[in-house]
Coordinates of C-alpha atoms in Angstrom, one line a residue:
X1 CA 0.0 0.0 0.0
X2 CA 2.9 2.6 0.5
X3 CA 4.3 1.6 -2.5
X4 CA 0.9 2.6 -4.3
X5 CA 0.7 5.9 -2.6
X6 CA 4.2 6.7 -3.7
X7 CA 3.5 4.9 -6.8
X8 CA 0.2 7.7 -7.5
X9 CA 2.5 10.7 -5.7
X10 CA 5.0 10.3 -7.9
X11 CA 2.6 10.3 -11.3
X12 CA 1.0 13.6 -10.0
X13 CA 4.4 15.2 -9.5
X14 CA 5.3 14.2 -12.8
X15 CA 1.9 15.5 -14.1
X16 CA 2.8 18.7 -12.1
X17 CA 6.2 18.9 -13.1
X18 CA 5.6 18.2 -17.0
X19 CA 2.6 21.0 -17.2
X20 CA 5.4 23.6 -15.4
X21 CA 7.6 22.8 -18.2
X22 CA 5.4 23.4 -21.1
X23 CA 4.3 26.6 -18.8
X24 CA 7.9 27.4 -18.8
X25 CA 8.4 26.4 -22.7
X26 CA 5.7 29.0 -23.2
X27 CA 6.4 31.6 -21.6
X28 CA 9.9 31.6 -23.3
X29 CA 8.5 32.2 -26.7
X30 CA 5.8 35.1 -25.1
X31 CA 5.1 36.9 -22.3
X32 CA 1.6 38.7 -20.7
X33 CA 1.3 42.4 -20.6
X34 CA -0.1 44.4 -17.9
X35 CA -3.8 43.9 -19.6
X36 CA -3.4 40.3 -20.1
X37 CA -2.8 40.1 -23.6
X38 CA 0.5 37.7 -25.0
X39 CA 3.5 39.7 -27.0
X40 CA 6.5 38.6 -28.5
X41 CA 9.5 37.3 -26.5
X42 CA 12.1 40.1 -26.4
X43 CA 15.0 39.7 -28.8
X44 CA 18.4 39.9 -27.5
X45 CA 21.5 39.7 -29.3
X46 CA 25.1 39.1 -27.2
X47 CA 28.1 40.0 -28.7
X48 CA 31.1 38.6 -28.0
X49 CA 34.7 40.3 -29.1
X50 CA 38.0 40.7 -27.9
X51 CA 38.3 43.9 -26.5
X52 CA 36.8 46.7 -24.7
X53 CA 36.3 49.8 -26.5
X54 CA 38.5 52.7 -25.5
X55 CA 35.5 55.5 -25.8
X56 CA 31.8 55.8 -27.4
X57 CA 32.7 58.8 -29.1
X58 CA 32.7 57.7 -32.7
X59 CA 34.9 60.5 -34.4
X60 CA 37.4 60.1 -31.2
X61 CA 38.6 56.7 -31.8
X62 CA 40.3 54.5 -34.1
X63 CA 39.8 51.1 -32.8
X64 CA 37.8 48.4 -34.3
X65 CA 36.3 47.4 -30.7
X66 CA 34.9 51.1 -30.7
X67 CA 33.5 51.3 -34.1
X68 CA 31.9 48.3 -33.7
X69 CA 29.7 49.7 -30.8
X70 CA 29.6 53.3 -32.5
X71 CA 28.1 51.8 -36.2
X72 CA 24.9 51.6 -34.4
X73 CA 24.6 54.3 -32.2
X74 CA 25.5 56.8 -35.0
X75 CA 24.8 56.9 -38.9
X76 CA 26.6 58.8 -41.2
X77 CA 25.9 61.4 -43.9
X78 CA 26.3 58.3 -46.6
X79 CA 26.5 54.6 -46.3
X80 CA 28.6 51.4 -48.3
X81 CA 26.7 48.9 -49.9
X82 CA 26.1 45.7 -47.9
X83 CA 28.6 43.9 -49.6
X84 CA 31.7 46.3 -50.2
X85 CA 32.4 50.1 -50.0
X86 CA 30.1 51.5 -53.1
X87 CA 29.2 54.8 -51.7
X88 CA 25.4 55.0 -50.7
X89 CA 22.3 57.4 -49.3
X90 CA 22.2 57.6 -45.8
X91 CA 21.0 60.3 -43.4
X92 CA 21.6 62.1 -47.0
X93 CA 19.5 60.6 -49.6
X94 CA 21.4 62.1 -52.5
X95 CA 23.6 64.8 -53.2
X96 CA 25.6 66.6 -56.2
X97 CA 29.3 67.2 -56.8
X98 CA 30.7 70.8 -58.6
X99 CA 32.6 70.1 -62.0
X100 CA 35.4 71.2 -60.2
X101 CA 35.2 68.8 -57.4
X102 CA 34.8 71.6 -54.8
X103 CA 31.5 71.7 -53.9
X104 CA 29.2 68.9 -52.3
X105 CA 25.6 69.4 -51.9
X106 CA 23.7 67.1 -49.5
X107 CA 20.0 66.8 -49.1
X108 CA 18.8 65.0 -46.2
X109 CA 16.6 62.5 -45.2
X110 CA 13.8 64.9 -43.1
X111 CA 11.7 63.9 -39.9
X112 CA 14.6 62.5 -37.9
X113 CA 15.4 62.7 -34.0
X114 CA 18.1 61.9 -32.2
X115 CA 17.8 59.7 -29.3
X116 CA 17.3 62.6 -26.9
X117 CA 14.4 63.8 -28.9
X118 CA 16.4 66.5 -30.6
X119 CA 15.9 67.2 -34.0
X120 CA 18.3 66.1 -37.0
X121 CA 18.9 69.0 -39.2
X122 CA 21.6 70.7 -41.5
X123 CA 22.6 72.5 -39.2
X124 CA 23.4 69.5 -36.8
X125 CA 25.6 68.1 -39.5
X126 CA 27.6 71.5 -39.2
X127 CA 28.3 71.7 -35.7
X128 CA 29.4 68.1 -36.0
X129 CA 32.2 69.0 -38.1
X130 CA 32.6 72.4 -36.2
X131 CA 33.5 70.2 -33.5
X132 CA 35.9 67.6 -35.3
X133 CA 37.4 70.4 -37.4
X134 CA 38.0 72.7 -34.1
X135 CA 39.3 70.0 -32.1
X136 CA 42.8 69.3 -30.9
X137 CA 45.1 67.3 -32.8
X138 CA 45.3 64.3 -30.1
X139 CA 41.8 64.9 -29.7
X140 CA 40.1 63.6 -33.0
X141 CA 42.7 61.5 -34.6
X142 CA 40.8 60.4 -37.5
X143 CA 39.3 64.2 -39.0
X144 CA 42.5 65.0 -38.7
X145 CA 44.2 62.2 -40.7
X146 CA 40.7 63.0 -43.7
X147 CA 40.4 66.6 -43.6
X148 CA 44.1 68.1 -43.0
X149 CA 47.2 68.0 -45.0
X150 CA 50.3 69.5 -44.3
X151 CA 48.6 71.4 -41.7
X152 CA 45.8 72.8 -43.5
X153 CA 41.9 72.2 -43.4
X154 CA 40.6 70.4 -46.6
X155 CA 37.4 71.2 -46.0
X156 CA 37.2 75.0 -46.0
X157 CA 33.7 74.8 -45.0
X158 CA 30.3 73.6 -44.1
X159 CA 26.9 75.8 -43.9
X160 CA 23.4 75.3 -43.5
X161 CA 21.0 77.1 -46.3
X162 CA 18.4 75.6 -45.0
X163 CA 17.5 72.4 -42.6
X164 CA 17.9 69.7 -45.6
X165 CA 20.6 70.9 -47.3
X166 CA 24.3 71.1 -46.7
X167 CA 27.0 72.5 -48.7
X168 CA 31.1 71.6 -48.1
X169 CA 33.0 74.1 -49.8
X170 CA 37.0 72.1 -49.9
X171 CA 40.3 73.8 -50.5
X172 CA 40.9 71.4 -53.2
X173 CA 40.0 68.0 -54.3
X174 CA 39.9 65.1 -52.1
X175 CA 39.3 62.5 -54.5
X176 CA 38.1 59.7 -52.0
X177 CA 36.0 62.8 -50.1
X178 CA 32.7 60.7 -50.7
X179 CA 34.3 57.0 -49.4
X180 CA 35.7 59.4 -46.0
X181 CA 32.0 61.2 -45.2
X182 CA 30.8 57.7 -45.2
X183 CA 33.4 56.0 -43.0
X184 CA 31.6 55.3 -39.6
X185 CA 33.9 57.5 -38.0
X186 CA 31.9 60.6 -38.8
X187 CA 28.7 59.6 -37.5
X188 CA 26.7 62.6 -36.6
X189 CA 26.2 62.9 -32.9
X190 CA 23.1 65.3 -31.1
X191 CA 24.9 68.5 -30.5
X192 CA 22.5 69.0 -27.7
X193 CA 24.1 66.3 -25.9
X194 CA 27.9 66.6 -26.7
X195 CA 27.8 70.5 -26.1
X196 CA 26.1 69.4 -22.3
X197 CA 29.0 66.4 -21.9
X198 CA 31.9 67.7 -23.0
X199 CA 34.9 65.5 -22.9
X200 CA 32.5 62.8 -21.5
X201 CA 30.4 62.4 -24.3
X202 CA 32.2 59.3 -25.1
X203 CA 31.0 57.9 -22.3
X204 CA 27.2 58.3 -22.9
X205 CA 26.9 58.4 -27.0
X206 CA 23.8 60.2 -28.1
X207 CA 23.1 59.5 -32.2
X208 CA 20.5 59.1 -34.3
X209 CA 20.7 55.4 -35.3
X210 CA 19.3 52.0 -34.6
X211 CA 20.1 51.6 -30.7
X212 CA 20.3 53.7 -28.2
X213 CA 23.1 53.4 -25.6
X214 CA 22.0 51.9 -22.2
X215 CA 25.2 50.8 -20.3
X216 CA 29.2 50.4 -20.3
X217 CA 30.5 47.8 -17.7
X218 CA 34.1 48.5 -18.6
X219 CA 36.1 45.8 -19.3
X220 CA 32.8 43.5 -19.1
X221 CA 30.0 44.5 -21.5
X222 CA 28.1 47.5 -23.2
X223 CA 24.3 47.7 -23.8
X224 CA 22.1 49.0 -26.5
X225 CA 18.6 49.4 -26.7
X226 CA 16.2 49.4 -29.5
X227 CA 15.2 53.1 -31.1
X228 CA 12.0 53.0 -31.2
X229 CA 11.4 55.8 -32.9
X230 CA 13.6 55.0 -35.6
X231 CA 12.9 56.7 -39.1
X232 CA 13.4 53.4 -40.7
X233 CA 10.5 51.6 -40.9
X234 CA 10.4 48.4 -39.5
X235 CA 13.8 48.8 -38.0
X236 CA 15.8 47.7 -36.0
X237 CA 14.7 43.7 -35.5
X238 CA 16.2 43.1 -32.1
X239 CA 15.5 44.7 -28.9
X240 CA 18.2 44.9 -27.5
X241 CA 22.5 44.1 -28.1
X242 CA 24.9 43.3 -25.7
X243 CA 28.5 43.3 -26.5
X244 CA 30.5 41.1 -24.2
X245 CA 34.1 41.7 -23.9
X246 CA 36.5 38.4 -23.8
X247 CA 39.7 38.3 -24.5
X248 CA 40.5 35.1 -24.3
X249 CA 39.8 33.3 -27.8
X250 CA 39.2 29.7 -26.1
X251 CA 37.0 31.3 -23.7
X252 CA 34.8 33.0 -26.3
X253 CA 34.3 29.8 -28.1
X254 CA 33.2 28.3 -25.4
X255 CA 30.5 31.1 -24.6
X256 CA 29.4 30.7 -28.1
X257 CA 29.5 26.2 -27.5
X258 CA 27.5 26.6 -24.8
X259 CA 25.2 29.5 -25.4
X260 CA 25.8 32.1 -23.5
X261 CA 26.5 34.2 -26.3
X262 CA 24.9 34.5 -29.6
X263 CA 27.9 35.6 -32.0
X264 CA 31.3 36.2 -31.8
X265 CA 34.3 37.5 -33.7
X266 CA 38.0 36.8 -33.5
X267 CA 37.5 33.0 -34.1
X268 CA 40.9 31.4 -34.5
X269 CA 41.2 29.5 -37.8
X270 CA 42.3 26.7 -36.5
X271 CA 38.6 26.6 -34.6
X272 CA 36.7 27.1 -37.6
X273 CA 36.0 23.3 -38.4
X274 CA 34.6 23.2 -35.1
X275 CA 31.8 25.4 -35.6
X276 CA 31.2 24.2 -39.0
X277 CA 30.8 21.0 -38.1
X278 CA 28.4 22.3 -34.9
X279 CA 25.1 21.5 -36.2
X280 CA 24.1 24.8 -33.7
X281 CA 26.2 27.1 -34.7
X282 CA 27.5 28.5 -38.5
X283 CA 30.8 30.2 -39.6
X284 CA 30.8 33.1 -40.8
X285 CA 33.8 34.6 -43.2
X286 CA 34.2 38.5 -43.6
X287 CA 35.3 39.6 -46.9
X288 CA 39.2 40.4 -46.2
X289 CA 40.1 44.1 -46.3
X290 CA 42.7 44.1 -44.0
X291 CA 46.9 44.3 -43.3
X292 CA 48.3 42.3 -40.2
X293 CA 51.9 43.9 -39.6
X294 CA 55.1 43.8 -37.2
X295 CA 55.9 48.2 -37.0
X296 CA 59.2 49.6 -36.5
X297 CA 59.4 53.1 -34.6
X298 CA 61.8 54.4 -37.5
X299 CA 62.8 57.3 -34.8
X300 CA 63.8 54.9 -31.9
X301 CA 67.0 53.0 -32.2
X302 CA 68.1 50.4 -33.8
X303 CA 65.2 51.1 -35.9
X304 CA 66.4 54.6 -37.3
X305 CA 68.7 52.5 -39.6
X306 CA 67.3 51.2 -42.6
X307 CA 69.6 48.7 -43.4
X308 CA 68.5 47.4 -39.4
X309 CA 64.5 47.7 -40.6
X310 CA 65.8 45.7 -43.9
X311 CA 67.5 43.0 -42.0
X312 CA 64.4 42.3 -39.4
X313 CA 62.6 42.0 -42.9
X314 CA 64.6 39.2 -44.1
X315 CA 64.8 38.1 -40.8
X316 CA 60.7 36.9 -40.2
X317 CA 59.8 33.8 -41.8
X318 CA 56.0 35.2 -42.8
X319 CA 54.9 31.7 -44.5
X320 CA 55.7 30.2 -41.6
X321 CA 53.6 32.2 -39.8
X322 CA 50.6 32.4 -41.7
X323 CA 50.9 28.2 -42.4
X324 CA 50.9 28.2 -38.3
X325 CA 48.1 30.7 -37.3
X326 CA 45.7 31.4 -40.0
X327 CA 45.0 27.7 -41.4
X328 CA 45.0 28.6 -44.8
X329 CA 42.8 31.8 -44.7
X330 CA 45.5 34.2 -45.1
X331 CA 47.8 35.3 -47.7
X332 CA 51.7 36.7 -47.3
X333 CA 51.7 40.5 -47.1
X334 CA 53.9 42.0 -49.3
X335 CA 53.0 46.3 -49.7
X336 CA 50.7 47.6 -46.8
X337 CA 47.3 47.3 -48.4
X338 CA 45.9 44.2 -49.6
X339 CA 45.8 43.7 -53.5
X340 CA 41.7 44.3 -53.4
X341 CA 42.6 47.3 -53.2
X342 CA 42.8 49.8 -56.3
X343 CA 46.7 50.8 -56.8
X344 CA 48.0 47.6 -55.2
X345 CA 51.6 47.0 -56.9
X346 CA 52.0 43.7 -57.8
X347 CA 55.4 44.7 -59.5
X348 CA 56.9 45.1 -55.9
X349 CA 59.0 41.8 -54.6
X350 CA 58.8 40.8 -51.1
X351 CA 62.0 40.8 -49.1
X352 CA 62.8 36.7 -49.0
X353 CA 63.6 35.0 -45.9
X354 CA 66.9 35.0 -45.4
X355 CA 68.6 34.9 -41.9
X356 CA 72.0 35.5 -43.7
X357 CA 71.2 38.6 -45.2
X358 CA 69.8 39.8 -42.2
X359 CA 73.0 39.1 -40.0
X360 CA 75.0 40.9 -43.4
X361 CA 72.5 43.7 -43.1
X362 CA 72.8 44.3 -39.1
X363 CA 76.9 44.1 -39.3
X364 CA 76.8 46.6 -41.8
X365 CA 74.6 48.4 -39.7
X366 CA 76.7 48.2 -37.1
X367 CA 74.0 47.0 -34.9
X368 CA 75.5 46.8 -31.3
X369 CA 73.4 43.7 -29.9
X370 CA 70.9 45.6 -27.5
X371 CA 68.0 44.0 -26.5
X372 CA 64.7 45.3 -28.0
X373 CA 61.3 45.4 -26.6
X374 CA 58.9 43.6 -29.0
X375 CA 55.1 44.7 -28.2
X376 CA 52.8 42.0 -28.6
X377 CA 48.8 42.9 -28.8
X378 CA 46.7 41.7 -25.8
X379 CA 43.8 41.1 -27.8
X380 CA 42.8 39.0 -30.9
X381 CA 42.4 41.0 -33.6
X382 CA 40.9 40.1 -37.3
X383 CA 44.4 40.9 -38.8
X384 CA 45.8 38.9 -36.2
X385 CA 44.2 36.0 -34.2
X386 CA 46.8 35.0 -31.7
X387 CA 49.2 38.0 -31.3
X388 CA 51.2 36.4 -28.3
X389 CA 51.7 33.2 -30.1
X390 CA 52.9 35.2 -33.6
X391 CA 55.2 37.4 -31.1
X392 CA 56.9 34.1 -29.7
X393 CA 57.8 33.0 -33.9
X394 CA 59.1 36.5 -34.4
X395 CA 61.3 36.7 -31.3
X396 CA 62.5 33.2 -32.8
X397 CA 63.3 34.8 -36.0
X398 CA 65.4 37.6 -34.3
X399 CA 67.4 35.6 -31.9
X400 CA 68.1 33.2 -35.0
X401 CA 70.1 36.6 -36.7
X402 CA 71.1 37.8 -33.1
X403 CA 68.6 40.6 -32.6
X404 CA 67.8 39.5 -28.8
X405 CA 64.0 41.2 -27.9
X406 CA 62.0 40.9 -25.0
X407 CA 58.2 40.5 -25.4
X408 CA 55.7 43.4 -23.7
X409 CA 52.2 44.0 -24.0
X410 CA 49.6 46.1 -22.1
X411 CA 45.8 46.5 -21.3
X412 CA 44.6 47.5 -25.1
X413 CA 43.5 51.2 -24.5
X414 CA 47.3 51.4 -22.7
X415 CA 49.0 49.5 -25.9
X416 CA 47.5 51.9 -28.7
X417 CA 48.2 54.8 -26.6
X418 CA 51.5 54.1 -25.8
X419 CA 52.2 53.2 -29.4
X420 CA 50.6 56.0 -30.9
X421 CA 53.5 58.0 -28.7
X422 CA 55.8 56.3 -30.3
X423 CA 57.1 54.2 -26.6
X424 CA 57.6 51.3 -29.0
X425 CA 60.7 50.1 -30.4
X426 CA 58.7 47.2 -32.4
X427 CA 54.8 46.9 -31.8
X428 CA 52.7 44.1 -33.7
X429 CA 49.4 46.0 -35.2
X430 CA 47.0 46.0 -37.8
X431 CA 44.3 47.6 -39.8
X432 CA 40.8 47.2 -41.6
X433 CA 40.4 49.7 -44.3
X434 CA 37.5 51.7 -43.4
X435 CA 36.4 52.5 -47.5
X436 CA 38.4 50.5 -49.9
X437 CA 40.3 53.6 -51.0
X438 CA 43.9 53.2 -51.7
X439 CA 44.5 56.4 -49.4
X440 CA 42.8 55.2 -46.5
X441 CA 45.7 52.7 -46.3
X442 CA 48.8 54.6 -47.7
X443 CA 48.3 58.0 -46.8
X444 CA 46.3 57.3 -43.3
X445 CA 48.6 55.0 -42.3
X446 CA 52.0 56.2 -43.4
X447 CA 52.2 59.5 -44.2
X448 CA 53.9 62.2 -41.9
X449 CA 50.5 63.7 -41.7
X450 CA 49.1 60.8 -39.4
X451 CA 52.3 60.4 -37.1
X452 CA 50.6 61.1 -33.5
X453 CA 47.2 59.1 -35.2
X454 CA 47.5 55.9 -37.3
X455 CA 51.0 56.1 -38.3
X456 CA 52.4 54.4 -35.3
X457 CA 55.8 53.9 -37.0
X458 CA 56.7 57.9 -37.2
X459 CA 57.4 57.3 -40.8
X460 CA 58.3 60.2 -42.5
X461 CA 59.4 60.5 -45.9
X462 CA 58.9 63.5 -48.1
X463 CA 58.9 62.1 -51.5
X464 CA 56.4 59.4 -50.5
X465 CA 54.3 62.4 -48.7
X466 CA 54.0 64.4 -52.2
X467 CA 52.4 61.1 -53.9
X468 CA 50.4 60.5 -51.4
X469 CA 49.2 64.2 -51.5
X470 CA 48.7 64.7 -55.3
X471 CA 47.1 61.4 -55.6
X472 CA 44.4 62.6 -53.2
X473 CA 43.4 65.2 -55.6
X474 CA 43.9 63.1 -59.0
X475 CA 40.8 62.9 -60.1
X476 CA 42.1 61.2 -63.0
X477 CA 41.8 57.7 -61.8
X478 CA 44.5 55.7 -64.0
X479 CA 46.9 58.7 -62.8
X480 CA 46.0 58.5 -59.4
X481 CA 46.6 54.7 -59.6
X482 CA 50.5 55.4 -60.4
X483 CA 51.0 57.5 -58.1
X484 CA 50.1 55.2 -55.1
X485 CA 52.2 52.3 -57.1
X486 CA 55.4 55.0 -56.9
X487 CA 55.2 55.1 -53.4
X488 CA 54.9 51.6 -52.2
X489 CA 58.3 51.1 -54.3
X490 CA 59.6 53.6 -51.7
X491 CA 58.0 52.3 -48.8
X492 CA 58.9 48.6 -49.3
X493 CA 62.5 50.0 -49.9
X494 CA 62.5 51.9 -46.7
X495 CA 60.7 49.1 -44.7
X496 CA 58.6 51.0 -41.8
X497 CA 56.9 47.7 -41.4
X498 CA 57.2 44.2 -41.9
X499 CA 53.9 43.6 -43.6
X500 CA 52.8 40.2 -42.5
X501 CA 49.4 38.9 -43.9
X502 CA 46.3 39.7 -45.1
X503 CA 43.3 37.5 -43.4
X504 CA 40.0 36.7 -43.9
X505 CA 38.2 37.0 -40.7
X506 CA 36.6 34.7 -38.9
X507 CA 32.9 34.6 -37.2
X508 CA 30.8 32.2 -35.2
X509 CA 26.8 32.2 -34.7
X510 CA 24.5 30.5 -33.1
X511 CA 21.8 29.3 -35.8
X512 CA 19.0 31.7 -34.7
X513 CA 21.2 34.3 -35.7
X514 CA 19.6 35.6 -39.3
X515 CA 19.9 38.9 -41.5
X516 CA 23.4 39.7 -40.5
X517 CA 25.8 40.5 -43.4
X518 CA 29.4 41.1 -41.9
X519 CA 31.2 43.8 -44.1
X520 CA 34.7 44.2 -45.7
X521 CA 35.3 47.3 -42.8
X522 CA 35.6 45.2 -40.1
X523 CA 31.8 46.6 -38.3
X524 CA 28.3 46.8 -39.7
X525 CA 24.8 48.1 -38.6
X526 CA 22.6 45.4 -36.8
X527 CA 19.2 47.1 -38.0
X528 CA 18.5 44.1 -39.7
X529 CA 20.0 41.3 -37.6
X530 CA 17.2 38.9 -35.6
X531 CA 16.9 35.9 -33.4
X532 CA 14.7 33.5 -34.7

């Protein structure tokens, strides 16, 4: 008889337990509103990446970690295409350029708010680049690096005639002017807001685009919210995205394994058979854009020799490296942009590897033996999944030719700062070119404009600087084209860099991830990412 009883509690629990559950399974798909009626689950995107970002203020940074965040916070005057960096509407819906490429006339897209209920006008857009153009030269790196040359403003300026139309006036032709208004960089911010925060604005980002910023854990995570009064109808699809930081590559697969996050970047090569053959999960390849490199601080000894910067050339064994980190999804790098771009030089020959020629090279140098400090990145990076691990070959490479270097690295933020100072003898870095323009590699990344900004190697050469700077207003395309061909002769011969490999990026998903379309610039808009 008390096995009956038990026999009959145990059924009802069961009964109990299995009506829970299908309670449970229900409320996971909906939940009840105050009057009783069901709605839609609330869609949540998390974001796992390698880094922090450094600050929220888009037109202040230079990081991918930042733009990331910023892309959809912020929207730009003009947007690329889905699929590459063909110049389209955006808060502008069309515009016209002057025969004489001096003039640009934007009409915008009308009805818009920001997120503090502000209204988006023409003369928003001007005291947007009021503020980048007025700015100190530490302050925003990348107006700078655009819009000044040889000290001088290229866009001479902006006005209002009315609240849907702006006019830039430049000082003289910027051939890529279109490709730079629509780098996310320059997403217009509420002037409301960043006239009230002041220096803090990056800390509480006020735009006009798809989510609205909620929260920065730093170090942990940062939250957006859906706009809901977006002027895109329909838009965004999720309610809200989290972007989790984790530096650890292992660790964020295992987040994405077991769940806890719903995409992630920075997936090591070697892992990507894993996901593909996770019947939860699907791999996701970005189109490569990008330039993996080991820098040389040409005004820091021994590196203010070229024949030293020659020899450390010879000296890493690059197919070695990508055959060990990038599982076949990488190619050498030979100039410092990848050959998708327009003006690559294919003429230009690689320096071999050759540990003899670089121990010829340093005793001609007179290189006196003294250590080095060799600056690995703390973070996994597109460009470069495993920085550490690519830092240990290299150090290999130099002790094999009697270069002796010690390996150093630093919280992120601290890294690019400290490099951007020019504190580094040799730094390992990268870039994703933010518009598929020949100049945003070249000229932002190593011409004497952009030391102090992107040019973390303090190259400086004045030949190279005139290409770079006619080529920027060759509007003649085949002309401009030899121009940037002329310097990367130069600039393989000087050797700022040891270019090291051009990747295509990894991503992981979970399944339910749908609609999202990862782009050649390293970040994209998640207005039309859901979880299904």
């Amino acid at each position: 008889m008390k096995n009956k009883f038990w026999s009959l509690g145990f059924l009802l629990v069961l009964v109990i337990s299995v009506l829970a559950a299908c309670g449970s399974d229900s409320s996971s798909t909906e939940t009840k509103s105050g009057d009783g009626e069901s709605k839609e689950k609330e869609q949540v995107l998390v974001f796992g990446r390698g880094a922090d970002s450094v600050s929220l203020d888009a037109a202040a940074v230079t990081d991918g970690e930042s733009i990331k965040v910023t892309q959809n916070i912020f929207e730009t005057l003009l947007n690329f295409s889905e699929g590459d960096t063909t110049v389209q509407p955006g808060l502008a819906k069309e515009w016209t350029v002057s025969e004489d490429g001096l003039t640009y006339t934007f009409t915008l897209e009308e009805g818009i708010k920001f997120h503090d209920d502000t209204d988006f006008n023409a003369e928003a857009v001007v005291k947007n680049f009021e503020r980048w153009s007025a700015g100190a030269e530490d302050e925003f790196y990348y107006y700078n690096s655009m819009f000044k040359a040889e000290g001088k403003n290229i866009i001479a300026k902006v006005e209002a005639p009315d609240e849907k139309t702006v006019v830039f006036t430049l000082a003289r032709p910027q051939a890529p002017f279109l490709k730079n208004i629509a780098m996310a960089l320059f997403g217009i911010a509420s002037p409301t807001a960043f006239e009230a925060a002041g220096d803090t604005f990056g800390d509480n980002p006020v735009g006009t685009g798809p989510f609205k910023f909620v929260e920065w854990k730093r170090n942990n995570s940062i939250t957006l919210e859906k706009n809901e009064n977006y002027w895109k109808e329909g838009l965004p699809k999720l309610d809200k995205v989290i972007f989790r930081s984790i530096p650890d590559n292992s660790a964020r697969l295992n987040d994405l394994v077991s769940g806890a996050i719903d995409l992630a970047d920075g997936i090591n090569p070697s892992d990507g058979l894993q996901i593909e053959n996770n019947a939860d999960l699907q791999l996701i390849e970005r189109p490569s854009m990008n330039i993996g490199y080991l820098g040389l601080t040409v005004t820091r000894a021994p590196f203010d020799n070229k024949l030293v910067r020659q020899a450390v050339n010879h000296a890493i064994d690059k197919q070695a490296i990508v055959d060990a980190f990038y599982d076949g999804r990488a190619d050498v790098a030979i100039n410092p942009m990848p050959s998708s771009i327009s003006g690559y030089n294919d003429e230009v020959k690689d320096y071999d590897y050759n540990p003899e020629k670089a121990k010829e090279l340093l005793a001609a140098a007179g290189y006196d033996g003294k250590e080095i400090e060799l600056w690995a990145m703390p973070v996994p990076r597109p460009y470069m999944p495993d920085g550490a691990k690519v830092a240990e070959v290299i150090q290999k490479n130099l002790a094999d030719v009697g270069m002796k270097s010690k390996i150093v690295t630093y919280e992120w933020a601290t890294y690019l700062e400290k490099a951007q100072n020019g504190e580094a003898d040799a730094f390992m870095l990268g870039w994703t070119g933010d518009n598929g323009d020949p100049d945003n590699f070249l000229y932002t990344l190593l011409d004497r404009d952009t030391i102090g900004s992107n040019n973390y190697s303090f190259y400086d050469n004045p030949e190279v600087h005139k290409l770079l700077i006619d080529a920027q207003s060759e509007v003649d395309e085949a002309k401009r084209i030899d121009l940037y061909k002329q310097a990367q002769v130069i600039i393989k011969d000087d050797a700022p860099w040891v270019p090291l490999a051009h990747s295509t990026p990894l991503l992981g998903a979970s399944k339910s991830v749908t609609g999202y379309a990862p782009h050649p610039t390293g970040s994209e808009s998640l207005e039309n990412v859901s979880m299904q």
